[in-house]
C-alpha cells in the first residue's frame, strides 16, 4: 500500500431501476479504480430509490445473501478496492421494516464490517412542504462501527448520523482516522448544512472524511443536494463534485494527519468522554 493511498467518493442520482443503477455504479467504481483509488465509498441508497419509501421493501435481502450483496462483493474483488457499499435494505426482526445496512468489503471481496444506520430522518423541513419518516420503514441500528483498513481506522456513518457529533466522538475513542459517509441529503438541508457538517466532523476529530452523496432529481419528486466531497483533518476540501453523477478521488496523507494530531493535539485535551 502506498504511503499516500487514494480514496474515492461516488455520486449518483439513483432511480427505481436496480439494473440500470448497478450498471452506473459499476462504471463509477471502474473510474475510481483507474484513478488509483484503493477505497471507494458509494452513496446511500445507491441501488434503488423508489417513488415511495415503502417501495424499498420490494428488494429486501436476507443477511449474507442476495443480489446486491453479491454485486458489492464481486465489484470489490474485480476492481481490487475496499468498497463501502452505501446502504442496502436487509431484513430486520420486524416484518414490515428493514435495516439500512452499510456493508464494507475488502479488496478480495470479503465482507469485513456491517453498520446499520442509527439515526432516522423523521422531520418536517422548515419552510417547505416536505416531511420524512424513515422510522416507518427502517429499524434503527444500535452499534457504531470502526474497522482496521489499509487506509487507517475506518469509521462508518450514514446521512442523518452526520448531525450527531457524539457518534463520531465515540469513534474517536476507538481511534478512527478515516470517516466514510454515504448520504442522500435533501436539496434544502444540504444547501444549509451539508458542507458545514462534513467539515466540522473532520475538524473536530482530526480525520479524513469521504462523503458520498446522492445529487440530483429523482423520479419520486425528491431533489438531493449532491456536493460529494473529500475533506482532510484540517477541514480543507480536497475534492468535490457539485451535482449529477461523478467520481472524485484524493490521496490520504497519513503523515500530514499524524503531524496535525501531534502539533494540534485537541483530541488529547478533551475533558469529557463519551460513555
Tab-separated table of N, CA and C in Angstrom, residues 78-181:
chain	number	residue	atom	x	y	z
A	78	UNK	N	-13.303	-7.651	-8.184
A	78	UNK	CA	-12.960	-7.443	-9.591
A	78	UNK	C	-12.060	-6.225	-9.779
A	79	UNK	N	-12.371	-5.157	-9.045
A	79	UNK	CA	-11.618	-3.917	-9.222
A	79	UNK	C	-10.506	-3.755	-8.182
A	80	UNK	N	-10.406	-4.704	-7.249
A	80	UNK	CA	-9.328	-4.682	-6.272
A	80	UNK	C	-9.376	-3.490	-5.341
A	81	UNK	N	-10.590	-3.145	-4.874
A	81	UNK	CA	-10.754	-1.989	-3.988
A	81	UNK	C	-11.484	-2.393	-2.718
A	82	UNK	N	-11.235	-1.642	-1.656
A	82	UNK	CA	-12.101	-1.697	-0.487
A	82	UNK	C	-13.351	-0.891	-0.828
A	83	UNK	N	-14.504	-1.480	-0.565
A	83	UNK	CA	-15.765	-0.878	-1.000
A	83	UNK	C	-16.685	-0.660	0.195
A	84	UNK	N	-17.045	0.604	0.418
A	84	UNK	CA	-18.049	0.950	1.427
A	84	UNK	C	-19.367	1.067	0.687
A	85	UNK	N	-20.229	0.078	0.883
A	85	UNK	CA	-21.376	-0.123	0.000
A	85	UNK	C	-22.605	0.700	0.304
A	86	UNK	N	-22.446	2.009	0.471
A	86	UNK	CA	-23.630	2.855	0.657
A	86	UNK	C	-24.563	2.265	1.670
A	87	UNK	N	-25.832	2.095	1.293
A	87	UNK	CA	-26.756	1.306	2.108
A	87	UNK	C	-27.572	0.402	1.202
A	88	UNK	N	-27.887	-0.785	1.733
A	88	UNK	CA	-28.836	-1.684	1.091
A	88	UNK	C	-29.842	-2.132	2.142
A	89	UNK	N	-31.049	-2.525	1.725
A	89	UNK	CA	-32.064	-2.942	2.696
A	89	UNK	C	-31.906	-4.407	3.086
A	90	UNK	N	-31.628	-4.651	4.360
A	90	UNK	CA	-31.556	-6.016	4.885
A	90	UNK	C	-32.723	-6.261	5.831
A	91	UNK	N	-33.106	-7.512	5.922
A	91	UNK	CA	-34.253	-7.878	6.763
A	91	UNK	C	-33.978	-7.528	8.220
A	92	UNK	N	-35.017	-7.078	8.900
A	92	UNK	CA	-34.934	-6.786	10.328
A	92	UNK	C	-35.798	-7.780	11.093
A	93	UNK	N	-35.813	-7.632	12.411
A	93	UNK	CA	-36.653	-8.503	13.230
A	93	UNK	C	-38.129	-8.163	13.085
A	94	UNK	N	-38.418	-6.978	12.550
A	94	UNK	CA	-39.801	-6.531	12.375
A	94	UNK	C	-40.207	-6.738	10.915
A	95	UNK	N	-41.288	-7.475	10.646
A	95	UNK	CA	-41.618	-7.864	9.269
A	95	UNK	C	-41.795	-6.703	8.296
A	96	UNK	N	-42.352	-5.585	8.722
A	96	UNK	CA	-42.654	-4.502	7.792
A	96	UNK	C	-41.596	-3.400	7.804
A	97	UNK	N	-40.434	-3.701	8.376
A	97	UNK	CA	-39.347	-2.715	8.381
A	97	UNK	C	-38.033	-3.391	8.002
A	98	UNK	N	-37.056	-2.571	7.667
A	98	UNK	CA	-35.772	-3.059	7.198
A	98	UNK	C	-34.650	-2.402	7.976
A	99	UNK	N	-33.448	-2.927	7.821
A	99	UNK	CA	-32.235	-2.291	8.313
A	99	UNK	C	-31.526	-1.631	7.124
A	100	UNK	N	-31.210	-0.346	7.255
A	100	UNK	CA	-30.422	0.353	6.237
A	100	UNK	C	-28.961	0.045	6.527
A	101	UNK	N	-28.443	-0.985	5.880
A	101	UNK	CA	-27.143	-1.547	6.230
A	101	UNK	C	-26.068	-1.068	5.262
A	102	UNK	N	-24.964	-0.620	5.840
A	102	UNK	CA	-23.777	-0.271	5.066
A	102	UNK	C	-22.773	-1.394	5.250
A	103	UNK	N	-22.479	-2.100	4.165
A	103	UNK	CA	-21.568	-3.238	4.197
A	103	UNK	C	-20.221	-2.832	3.621
A	104	UNK	N	-19.153	-3.271	4.265
A	104	UNK	CA	-17.795	-2.942	3.837
A	104	UNK	C	-17.107	-4.229	3.400
A	105	UNK	N	-16.548	-4.189	2.175
A	105	UNK	CA	-15.845	-5.344	1.609
A	105	UNK	C	-14.391	-4.971	1.363
A	106	UNK	N	-13.471	-5.926	1.607
A	106	UNK	CA	-12.073	-5.658	1.311
A	106	UNK	C	-11.784	-5.946	-0.160
A	107	UNK	N	-10.542	-5.775	-0.567
A	107	UNK	CA	-10.207	-5.889	-1.987
A	107	UNK	C	-10.186	-7.327	-2.493
A	108	UNK	N	-10.484	-8.283	-1.616
A	108	UNK	CA	-10.672	-9.675	-2.022
A	108	UNK	C	-12.152	-10.026	-2.137
A	109	UNK	N	-13.024	-9.044	-1.856
A	109	UNK	CA	-14.461	-9.289	-1.899
A	109	UNK	C	-15.016	-9.919	-0.641
A	110	UNK	N	-14.250	-9.875	0.436
A	110	UNK	CA	-14.689	-10.443	1.719
A	110	UNK	C	-15.323	-9.333	2.557
A	111	UNK	N	-16.499	-9.597	3.080
A	111	UNK	CA	-17.148	-8.596	3.929
A	111	UNK	C	-16.434	-8.496	5.267
A	112	UNK	N	-16.060	-7.273	5.657
A	112	UNK	CA	-15.292	-7.084	6.883
A	112	UNK	C	-16.054	-6.261	7.918
A	113	UNK	N	-17.188	-5.671	7.546
A	113	UNK	CA	-17.943	-4.874	8.515
A	113	UNK	C	-19.363	-4.659	8.012
A	114	UNK	N	-20.251	-4.455	8.965
A	114	UNK	CA	-21.629	-4.047	8.686
A	114	UNK	C	-22.021	-2.983	9.690
A	115	UNK	N	-22.519	-1.857	9.173
A	115	UNK	CA	-23.050	-0.806	10.038
A	115	UNK	C	-24.501	-0.551	9.653
A	116	UNK	N	-25.398	-0.575	10.629
A	116	UNK	CA	-26.811	-0.263	10.414
A	116	UNK	C	-27.087	1.168	10.869
A	117	UNK	N	-27.630	1.967	9.973
A	117	UNK	CA	-27.903	3.376	10.245
A	117	UNK	C	-28.629	3.543	11.585
A	118	UNK	N	-28.069	4.404	12.442
A	118	UNK	CA	-28.582	4.541	13.798
A	118	UNK	C	-29.627	5.645	13.946
A	119	UNK	N	-29.413	6.773	13.294
A	119	UNK	CA	-30.300	7.926	13.450
A	119	UNK	C	-31.226	8.017	12.240
A	120	UNK	N	-32.520	8.046	12.480
A	120	UNK	CA	-33.512	8.002	11.407
A	120	UNK	C	-34.120	9.378	11.181
A	121	UNK	N	-34.281	9.725	9.922
A	121	UNK	CA	-34.668	11.064	9.478
A	121	UNK	C	-36.187	11.205	9.541
A	122	UNK	N	-36.703	11.581	10.705
A	122	UNK	CA	-38.138	11.816	10.920
A	122	UNK	C	-38.344	13.303	11.164
A	123	UNK	N	-38.560	14.069	10.113
A	123	UNK	CA	-38.578	15.529	10.245
A	123	UNK	C	-39.602	16.151	9.302
A	124	UNK	N	-40.046	17.357	9.688
A	124	UNK	CA	-40.731	18.274	8.782
A	124	UNK	C	-39.732	19.379	8.461
A	125	UNK	N	-39.442	19.594	7.188
A	125	UNK	CA	-38.454	20.593	6.838
A	125	UNK	C	-39.019	21.996	7.007
A	126	UNK	N	-38.323	22.865	7.731
A	126	UNK	CA	-38.815	24.224	7.956
A	126	UNK	C	-38.974	24.988	6.645
A	127	UNK	N	-40.124	25.634	6.493
A	127	UNK	CA	-40.359	26.474	5.329
A	127	UNK	C	-40.594	25.712	4.038
A	128	UNK	N	-40.861	24.426	4.133
A	128	UNK	CA	-41.084	23.630	2.926
A	128	UNK	C	-42.152	22.582	3.202
A	129	UNK	N	-42.848	22.192	2.171
A	129	UNK	CA	-43.882	21.165	2.301
A	129	UNK	C	-43.258	19.790	2.084
A	130	UNK	N	-42.295	19.461	2.952
A	130	UNK	CA	-41.606	18.182	2.859
A	130	UNK	C	-41.572	17.529	4.230
A	131	UNK	N	-42.002	16.278	4.271
A	131	UNK	CA	-41.933	15.506	5.507
A	131	UNK	C	-41.285	14.166	5.214
A	132	UNK	N	-40.446	13.740	6.135
A	132	UNK	CA	-39.773	12.456	6.007
A	132	UNK	C	-39.982	11.664	7.291
A	133	UNK	N	-40.208	10.352	7.143
A	133	UNK	CA	-40.426	9.485	8.311
A	133	UNK	C	-39.757	8.137	8.051
A	134	UNK	N	-38.434	8.130	8.181
A	134	UNK	CA	-37.696	6.900	7.909
A	134	UNK	C	-38.071	5.769	8.855
A	135	UNK	N	-38.482	6.125	10.077
A	135	UNK	CA	-38.794	5.078	11.053
A	135	UNK	C	-40.023	4.264	10.660
A	136	UNK	N	-40.795	4.741	9.687
A	136	UNK	CA	-41.952	3.972	9.229
A	136	UNK	C	-41.525	2.713	8.478
A	137	UNK	N	-40.331	2.743	7.895
A	137	UNK	CA	-39.862	1.581	7.140
A	137	UNK	C	-38.511	1.045	7.610
A	138	UNK	N	-37.780	1.823	8.416
A	138	UNK	CA	-36.433	1.426	8.823
A	138	UNK	C	-36.378	1.184	10.326
A	139	UNK	N	-35.722	0.119	10.720
A	139	UNK	CA	-35.436	-0.171	12.120
A	139	UNK	C	-34.017	0.314	12.405
A	140	UNK	N	-33.867	1.158	13.412
A	140	UNK	CA	-32.564	1.768	13.690
A	140	UNK	C	-31.560	0.746	14.188
A	141	UNK	N	-30.298	0.959	13.795
A	141	UNK	CA	-29.211	0.174	14.345
A	141	UNK	C	-28.817	0.669	15.725
A	142	UNK	N	-27.912	-0.049	16.368
A	142	UNK	CA	-27.539	0.270	17.749
A	142	UNK	C	-26.053	0.505	17.973
A	143	UNK	N	-25.208	0.045	17.067
A	143	UNK	CA	-23.784	-0.018	17.381
A	143	UNK	C	-22.933	0.751	16.372
A	144	UNK	N	-22.043	1.633	16.862
A	144	UNK	CA	-21.044	2.257	15.982
A	144	UNK	C	-20.086	1.199	15.442
A	145	UNK	N	-19.464	1.511	14.310
A	145	UNK	CA	-18.530	0.573	13.685
A	145	UNK	C	-17.259	1.307	13.292
A	146	UNK	N	-16.128	0.772	13.743
A	146	UNK	CA	-14.799	1.218	13.306
A	146	UNK	C	-13.997	-0.045	13.009
A	147	UNK	N	-13.377	-0.086	11.819
A	147	UNK	CA	-12.689	-1.297	11.391
A	147	UNK	C	-11.288	-0.942	10.902
A	148	UNK	N	-10.337	-1.839	11.130
A	148	UNK	CA	-8.991	-1.637	10.603
A	148	UNK	C	-8.995	-1.793	9.087
A	149	UNK	N	-8.255	-0.926	8.409
A	149	UNK	CA	-8.140	-0.989	6.958
A	149	UNK	C	-6.752	-0.514	6.551
A	150	UNK	N	-6.345	-0.716	5.295
A	150	UNK	CA	-5.051	-0.204	4.844
A	150	UNK	C	-4.977	1.317	4.820
A	151	UNK	N	-6.112	1.987	5.016
A	151	UNK	CA	-6.182	3.450	4.942
A	151	UNK	C	-6.231	4.080	6.329
A	152	UNK	N	-6.163	3.231	7.350
A	152	UNK	CA	-6.289	3.674	8.729
A	152	UNK	C	-7.533	3.083	9.351
A	153	UNK	N	-7.796	3.463	10.579
A	153	UNK	CA	-9.013	3.015	11.260
A	153	UNK	C	-10.209	3.693	10.602
A	154	UNK	N	-11.101	2.876	10.027
A	154	UNK	CA	-12.193	3.351	9.182
A	154	UNK	C	-13.508	3.293	9.944
A	155	UNK	N	-14.164	4.444	10.067
A	155	UNK	CA	-15.474	4.524	10.693
A	155	UNK	C	-16.552	4.779	9.651
A	156	UNK	N	-17.771	4.323	9.948
A	156	UNK	CA	-18.889	4.462	9.015
A	156	UNK	C	-20.045	5.169	9.713
A	157	UNK	N	-20.566	6.216	9.077
A	157	UNK	CA	-21.848	6.790	9.478
A	157	UNK	C	-22.665	7.009	8.216
A	158	UNK	N	-23.981	7.188	8.357
A	158	UNK	CA	-24.865	7.323	7.197
A	158	UNK	C	-25.737	8.560	7.338
A	159	UNK	N	-25.608	9.478	6.417
A	159	UNK	CA	-26.509	10.603	6.195
A	159	UNK	C	-26.874	11.358	7.477
A	160	UNK	N	-28.067	11.148	8.023
A	160	UNK	CA	-28.558	11.896	9.188
A	160	UNK	C	-27.647	11.722	10.396
A	161	UNK	N	-26.898	10.611	10.455
A	161	UNK	CA	-25.909	10.414	11.521
A	161	UNK	C	-24.930	11.580	11.612
A	162	UNK	N	-24.713	12.255	10.491
A	162	UNK	CA	-23.732	13.338	10.431
A	162	UNK	C	-24.070	14.464	11.405
A	163	UNK	N	-25.341	14.574	11.795
A	163	UNK	CA	-25.784	15.647	12.694
A	163	UNK	C	-25.568	15.312	14.173
A	164	UNK	N	-24.965	14.160	14.451
A	164	UNK	CA	-24.820	13.718	15.833
A	164	UNK	C	-23.332	13.555	16.144
A	165	UNK	N	-22.693	14.651	16.559
A	165	UNK	CA	-21.237	14.622	16.747
A	165	UNK	C	-20.787	13.636	17.806
A	166	UNK	N	-21.666	13.334	18.764
A	166	UNK	CA	-21.274	12.394	19.805
A	166	UNK	C	-21.006	10.998	19.233
A	167	UNK	N	-21.647	10.657	18.111
A	167	UNK	CA	-21.392	9.353	17.489
A	167	UNK	C	-19.956	9.283	16.972
A	168	UNK	N	-19.517	10.321	16.260
A	168	UNK	CA	-18.157	10.319	15.730
A	168	UNK	C	-17.138	10.495	16.852
A	169	UNK	N	-17.481	11.260	17.867
A	169	UNK	CA	-16.572	11.407	19.004
A	169	UNK	C	-16.403	10.076	19.730
A	170	UNK	N	-17.465	9.281	19.775
A	170	UNK	CA	-17.358	7.930	20.328
A	170	UNK	C	-16.355	7.113	19.494
A	171	UNK	N	-16.429	7.269	18.162
A	171	UNK	CA	-15.483	6.576	17.285
A	171	UNK	C	-14.054	7.048	17.515
A	172	UNK	N	-13.895	8.318	17.885
A	172	UNK	CA	-12.552	8.837	18.171
A	172	UNK	C	-11.907	8.043	19.302
A	173	UNK	N	-12.715	7.592	20.259
A	173	UNK	CA	-12.183	6.768	21.346
A	173	UNK	C	-11.719	5.410	20.843
A	174	UNK	N	-12.180	5.012	19.650
A	174	UNK	CA	-11.742	3.756	19.026
A	174	UNK	C	-10.661	3.999	17.978
A	175	UNK	N	-10.141	5.223	17.928
A	175	UNK	CA	-9.011	5.520	17.065
A	175	UNK	C	-9.341	5.798	15.624
A	176	UNK	N	-10.581	6.242	15.315
A	176	UNK	CA	-10.966	6.468	13.925
A	176	UNK	C	-10.039	7.496	13.264
A	177	UNK	N	-9.648	7.205	12.012
A	177	UNK	CA	-8.762	8.086	11.245
A	177	UNK	C	-9.371	8.513	9.916
A	178	UNK	N	-10.233	7.665	9.362
A	178	UNK	CA	-10.941	7.978	8.116
A	178	UNK	C	-12.418	7.689	8.354
A	179	UNK	N	-13.270	8.642	7.975
A	179	UNK	CA	-14.708	8.507	8.187
A	179	UNK	C	-15.404	8.466	6.829
A	180	UNK	N	-16.109	7.366	6.550
A	180	UNK	CA	-16.892	7.232	5.330
A	180	UNK	C	-18.337	7.616	5.621
A	181	UNK	N	-18.910	8.448	4.737
A	181	UNK	CA	-20.263	8.977	4.957
A	181	UNK	C	-21.113	8.789	3.702
